[in-house]
Short mmCIF file of C-alpha atoms in Angstrom, two decimals:
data_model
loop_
_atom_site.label_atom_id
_atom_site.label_comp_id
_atom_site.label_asym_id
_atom_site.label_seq_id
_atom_site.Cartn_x
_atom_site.Cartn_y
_atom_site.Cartn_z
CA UNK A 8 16.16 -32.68 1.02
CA UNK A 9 15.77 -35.03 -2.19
CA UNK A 10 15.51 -37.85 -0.16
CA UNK A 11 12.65 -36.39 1.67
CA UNK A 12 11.19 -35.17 -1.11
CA UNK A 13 11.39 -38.83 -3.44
CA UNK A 14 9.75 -40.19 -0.15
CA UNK A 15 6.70 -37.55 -0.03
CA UNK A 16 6.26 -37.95 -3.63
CA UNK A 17 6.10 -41.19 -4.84
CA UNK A 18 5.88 -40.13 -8.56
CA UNK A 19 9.10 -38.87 -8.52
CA UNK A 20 10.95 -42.10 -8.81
CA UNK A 21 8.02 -43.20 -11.64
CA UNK A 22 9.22 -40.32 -13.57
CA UNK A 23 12.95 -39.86 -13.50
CA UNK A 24 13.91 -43.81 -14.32
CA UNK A 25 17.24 -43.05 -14.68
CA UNK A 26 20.50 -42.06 -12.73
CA UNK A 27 21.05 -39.77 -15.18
CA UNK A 28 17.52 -37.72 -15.22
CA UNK A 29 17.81 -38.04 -11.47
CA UNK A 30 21.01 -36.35 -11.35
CA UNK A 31 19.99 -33.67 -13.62
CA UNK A 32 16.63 -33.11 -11.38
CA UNK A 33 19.40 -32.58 -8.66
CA UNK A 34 21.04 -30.22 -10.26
CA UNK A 35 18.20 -27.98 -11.67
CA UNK A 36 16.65 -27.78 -7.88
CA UNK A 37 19.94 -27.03 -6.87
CA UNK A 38 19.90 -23.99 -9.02
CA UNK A 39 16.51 -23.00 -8.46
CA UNK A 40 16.67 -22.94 -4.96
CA UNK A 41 20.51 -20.72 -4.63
CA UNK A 42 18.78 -18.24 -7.29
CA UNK A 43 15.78 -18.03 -5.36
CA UNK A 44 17.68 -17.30 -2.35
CA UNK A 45 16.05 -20.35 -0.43
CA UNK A 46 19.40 -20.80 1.59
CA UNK A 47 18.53 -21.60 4.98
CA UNK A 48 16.93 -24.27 7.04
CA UNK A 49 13.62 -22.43 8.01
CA UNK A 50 12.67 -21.77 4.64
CA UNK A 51 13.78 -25.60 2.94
CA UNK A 52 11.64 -26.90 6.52
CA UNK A 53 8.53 -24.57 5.58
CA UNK A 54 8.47 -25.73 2.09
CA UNK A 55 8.42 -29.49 2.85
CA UNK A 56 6.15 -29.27 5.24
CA UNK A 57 3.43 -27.78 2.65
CA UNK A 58 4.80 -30.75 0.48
CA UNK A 59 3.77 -33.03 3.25
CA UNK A 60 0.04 -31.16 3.04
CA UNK A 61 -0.01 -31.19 -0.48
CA UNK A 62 -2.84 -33.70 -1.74
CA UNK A 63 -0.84 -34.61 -5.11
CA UNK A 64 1.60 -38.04 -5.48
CA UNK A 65 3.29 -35.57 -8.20
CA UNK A 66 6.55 -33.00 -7.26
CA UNK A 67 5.17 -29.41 -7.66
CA UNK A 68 7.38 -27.35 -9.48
CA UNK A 69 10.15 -25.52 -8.39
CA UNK A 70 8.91 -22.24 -8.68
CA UNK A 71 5.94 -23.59 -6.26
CA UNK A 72 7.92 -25.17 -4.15
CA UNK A 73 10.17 -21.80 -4.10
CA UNK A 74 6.71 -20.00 -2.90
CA UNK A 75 5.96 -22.76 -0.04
CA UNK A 76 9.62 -22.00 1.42
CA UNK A 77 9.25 -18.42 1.49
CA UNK A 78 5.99 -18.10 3.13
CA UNK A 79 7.57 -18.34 6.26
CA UNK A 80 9.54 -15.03 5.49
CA UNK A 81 5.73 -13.55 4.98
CA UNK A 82 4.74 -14.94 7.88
CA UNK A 83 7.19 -14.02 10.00
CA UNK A 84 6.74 -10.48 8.84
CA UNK A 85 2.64 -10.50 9.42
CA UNK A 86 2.33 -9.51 5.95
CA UNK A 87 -1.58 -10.20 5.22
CA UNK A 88 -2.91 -11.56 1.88
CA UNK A 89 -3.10 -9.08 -0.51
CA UNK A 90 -6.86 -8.99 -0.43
CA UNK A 91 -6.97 -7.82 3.05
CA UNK A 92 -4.10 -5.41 2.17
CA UNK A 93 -6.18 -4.13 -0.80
CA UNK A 94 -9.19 -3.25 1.67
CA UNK A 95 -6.88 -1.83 4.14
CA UNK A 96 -5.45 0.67 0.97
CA UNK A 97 -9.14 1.10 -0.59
CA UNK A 98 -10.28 2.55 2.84
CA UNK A 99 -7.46 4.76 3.91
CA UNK A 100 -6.89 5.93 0.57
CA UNK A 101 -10.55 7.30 0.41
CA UNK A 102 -10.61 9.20 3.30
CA UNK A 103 -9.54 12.75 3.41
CA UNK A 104 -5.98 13.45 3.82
CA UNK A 105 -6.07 14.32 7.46
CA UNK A 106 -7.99 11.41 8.33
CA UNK A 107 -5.59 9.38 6.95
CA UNK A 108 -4.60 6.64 9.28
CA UNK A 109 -1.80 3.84 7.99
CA UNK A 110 -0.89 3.42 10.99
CA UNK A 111 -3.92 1.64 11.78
CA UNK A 112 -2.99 -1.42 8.99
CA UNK A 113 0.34 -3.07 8.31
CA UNK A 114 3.17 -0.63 7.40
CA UNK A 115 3.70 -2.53 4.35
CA UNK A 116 0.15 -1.11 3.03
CA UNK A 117 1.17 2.23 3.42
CA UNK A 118 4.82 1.51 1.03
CA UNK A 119 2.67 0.51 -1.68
CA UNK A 120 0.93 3.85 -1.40
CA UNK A 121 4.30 5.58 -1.13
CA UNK A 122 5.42 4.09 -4.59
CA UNK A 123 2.92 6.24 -6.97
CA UNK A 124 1.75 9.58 -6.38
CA UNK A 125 -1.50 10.42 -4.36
CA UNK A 126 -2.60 12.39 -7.56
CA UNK A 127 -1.53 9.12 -10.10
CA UNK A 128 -3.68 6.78 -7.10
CA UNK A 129 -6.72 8.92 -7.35
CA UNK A 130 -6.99 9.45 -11.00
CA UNK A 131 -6.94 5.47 -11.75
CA UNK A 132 -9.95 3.53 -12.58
CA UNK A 133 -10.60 1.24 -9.88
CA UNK A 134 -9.27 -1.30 -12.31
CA UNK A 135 -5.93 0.50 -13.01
CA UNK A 136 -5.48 0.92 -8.93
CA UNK A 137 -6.38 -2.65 -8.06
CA UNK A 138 -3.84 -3.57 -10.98
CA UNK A 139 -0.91 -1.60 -9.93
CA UNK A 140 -1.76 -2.45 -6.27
CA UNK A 141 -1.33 -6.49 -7.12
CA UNK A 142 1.80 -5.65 -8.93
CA UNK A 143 3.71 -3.45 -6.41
CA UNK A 144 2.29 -6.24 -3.93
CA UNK A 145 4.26 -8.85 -5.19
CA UNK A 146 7.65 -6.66 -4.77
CA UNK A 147 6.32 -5.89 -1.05
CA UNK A 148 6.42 -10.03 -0.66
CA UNK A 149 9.91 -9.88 -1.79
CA UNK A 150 10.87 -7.14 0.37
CA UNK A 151 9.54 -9.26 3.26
CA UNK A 152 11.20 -12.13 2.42
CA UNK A 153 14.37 -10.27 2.66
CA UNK A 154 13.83 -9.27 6.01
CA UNK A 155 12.95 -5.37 4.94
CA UNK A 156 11.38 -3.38 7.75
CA UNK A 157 8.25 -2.20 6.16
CA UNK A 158 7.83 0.15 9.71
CA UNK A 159 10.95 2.69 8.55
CA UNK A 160 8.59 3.71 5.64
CA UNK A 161 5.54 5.22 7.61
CA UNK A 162 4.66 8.96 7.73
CA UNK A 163 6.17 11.02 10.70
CA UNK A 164 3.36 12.94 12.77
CA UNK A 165 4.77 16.03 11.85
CA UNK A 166 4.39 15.16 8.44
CA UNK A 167 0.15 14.50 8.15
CA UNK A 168 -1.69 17.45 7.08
CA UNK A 169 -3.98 18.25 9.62
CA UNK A 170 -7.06 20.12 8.73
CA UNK A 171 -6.29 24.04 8.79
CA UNK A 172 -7.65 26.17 11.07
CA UNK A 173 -9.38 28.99 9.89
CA UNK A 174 -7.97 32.32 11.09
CA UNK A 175 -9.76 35.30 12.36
CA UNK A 176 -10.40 37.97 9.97
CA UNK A 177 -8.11 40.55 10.22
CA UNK A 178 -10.44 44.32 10.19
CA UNK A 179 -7.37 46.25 8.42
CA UNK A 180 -7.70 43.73 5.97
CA UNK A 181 -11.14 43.54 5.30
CA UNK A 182 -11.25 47.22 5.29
CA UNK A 183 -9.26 47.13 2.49
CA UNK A 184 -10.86 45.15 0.62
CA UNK A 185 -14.11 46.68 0.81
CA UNK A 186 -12.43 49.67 -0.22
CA UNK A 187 -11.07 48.10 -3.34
CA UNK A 188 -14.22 46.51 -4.53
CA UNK A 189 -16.09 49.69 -4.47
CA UNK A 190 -13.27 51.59 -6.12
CA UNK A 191 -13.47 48.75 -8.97
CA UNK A 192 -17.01 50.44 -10.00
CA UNK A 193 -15.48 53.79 -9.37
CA UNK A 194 -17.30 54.34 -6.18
CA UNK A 195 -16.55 55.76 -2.61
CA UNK A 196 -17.16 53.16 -0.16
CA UNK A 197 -19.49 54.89 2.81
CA UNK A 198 -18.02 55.62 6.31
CA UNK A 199 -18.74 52.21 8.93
CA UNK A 200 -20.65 54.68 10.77
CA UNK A 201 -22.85 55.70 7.69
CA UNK A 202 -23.16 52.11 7.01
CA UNK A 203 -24.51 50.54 10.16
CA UNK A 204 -26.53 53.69 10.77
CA UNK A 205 -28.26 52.92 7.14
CA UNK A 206 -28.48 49.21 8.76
CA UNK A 207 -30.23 49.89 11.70
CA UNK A 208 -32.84 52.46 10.08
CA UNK A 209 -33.65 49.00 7.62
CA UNK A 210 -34.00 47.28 10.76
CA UNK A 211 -36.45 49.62 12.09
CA UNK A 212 -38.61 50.38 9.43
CA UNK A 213 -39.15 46.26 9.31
CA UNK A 214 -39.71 46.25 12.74
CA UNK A 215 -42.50 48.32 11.92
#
């Protein structure tokens, strides 16, 4: 991989003039790379072929080069940018709670929601949200990286709230409570009969 590398960038050999600083270079990418976990062949093959795109005679850094080798992990997973993932979040996360659809975006969307509460989310300044979105993005690009399966995190159906029916009032029930409000002012509340008589005689007299 140095070899391919000292050929791509021709500013390598320019800058490490001796065996020494050459074998130190070794040594440091070495490092970077095994604590990095870039450890197989797909990922050391993605990141020199962004080298071989990169418009620059200089070596990029490790830690870039680290970030070229694992986009194929990201990839792999469909993982979008984190703008796209951001929309995705803004518009689910506005919508009421039964009309909440992660399904509809990747899975990994719906994790970063998972992470705070939905109380935490909605009292944030859209600031603060965007913020701790970007942050607990970067962990979901890790995750991905290591192969985590973003789809074991979504909701079951069973558990969305779905909008609640309202239930047919119960006449026992309402009695009762009629009852009570007129005995709050120390009244007796009038017989059904009494009352929709008195109803229909207002009727009547505005009839005529």
């Amino acid at each position: 991989m140095i070899n391919q590398l000292k050929a791509i960038f021709p500013a390598w050999t320019a800058a490490l003039k001796t065996p020494e600083l050459e074998a130190e270079a070794r040594r440091q990418w070495l490092q970077g790379l095994l604590e990095n976990r870039i450890d197989s062949e797909e990922k050391i093959r993605a990141g020199l072929a962004r080298c071989r795109s990169h418009n620059s005679p200089f070596l990029p850094s490790i830690g870039q080069f680290v970030e070229w080798c694992n986009e194929v992990s990201e990839n792999a997973a469909g993982l979008p940018s984190e703008s796209a993932a951001y929309r995705a979040f803004s518009s689910v996360i506005s919508a009421p709670s039964y009309a909440k659809d992660w399904t509809a975006h990747h899975p990994a969307v719906f994790w970063v929601y998972s992470q705070i509460s939905t109380f935490d989310w909605m009292h944030m300044t859209a600031k603060e949200m965007q913020k701790e979105f970007s942050g607990l993005w970067v962990e979901a690009r890790k995750m991905a990286r290591d192969g985590f399966n973003f789809s074991s995190c979504l909701p079951k159906p069973e558990d969305v709230e779905a909008p609640e029916t309202p239930k047919p009032c119960d006449p026992k029930a309402a009695e009762e409570a009629r009852r009570n409000m007129f005995g709050m002012f120390g009244m007796e509340p009038p017989s059904t009969r009494d009352t929709t008589l008195a109803e229909d005689l207002t009727d009547r007299s505005w009839a005529q």
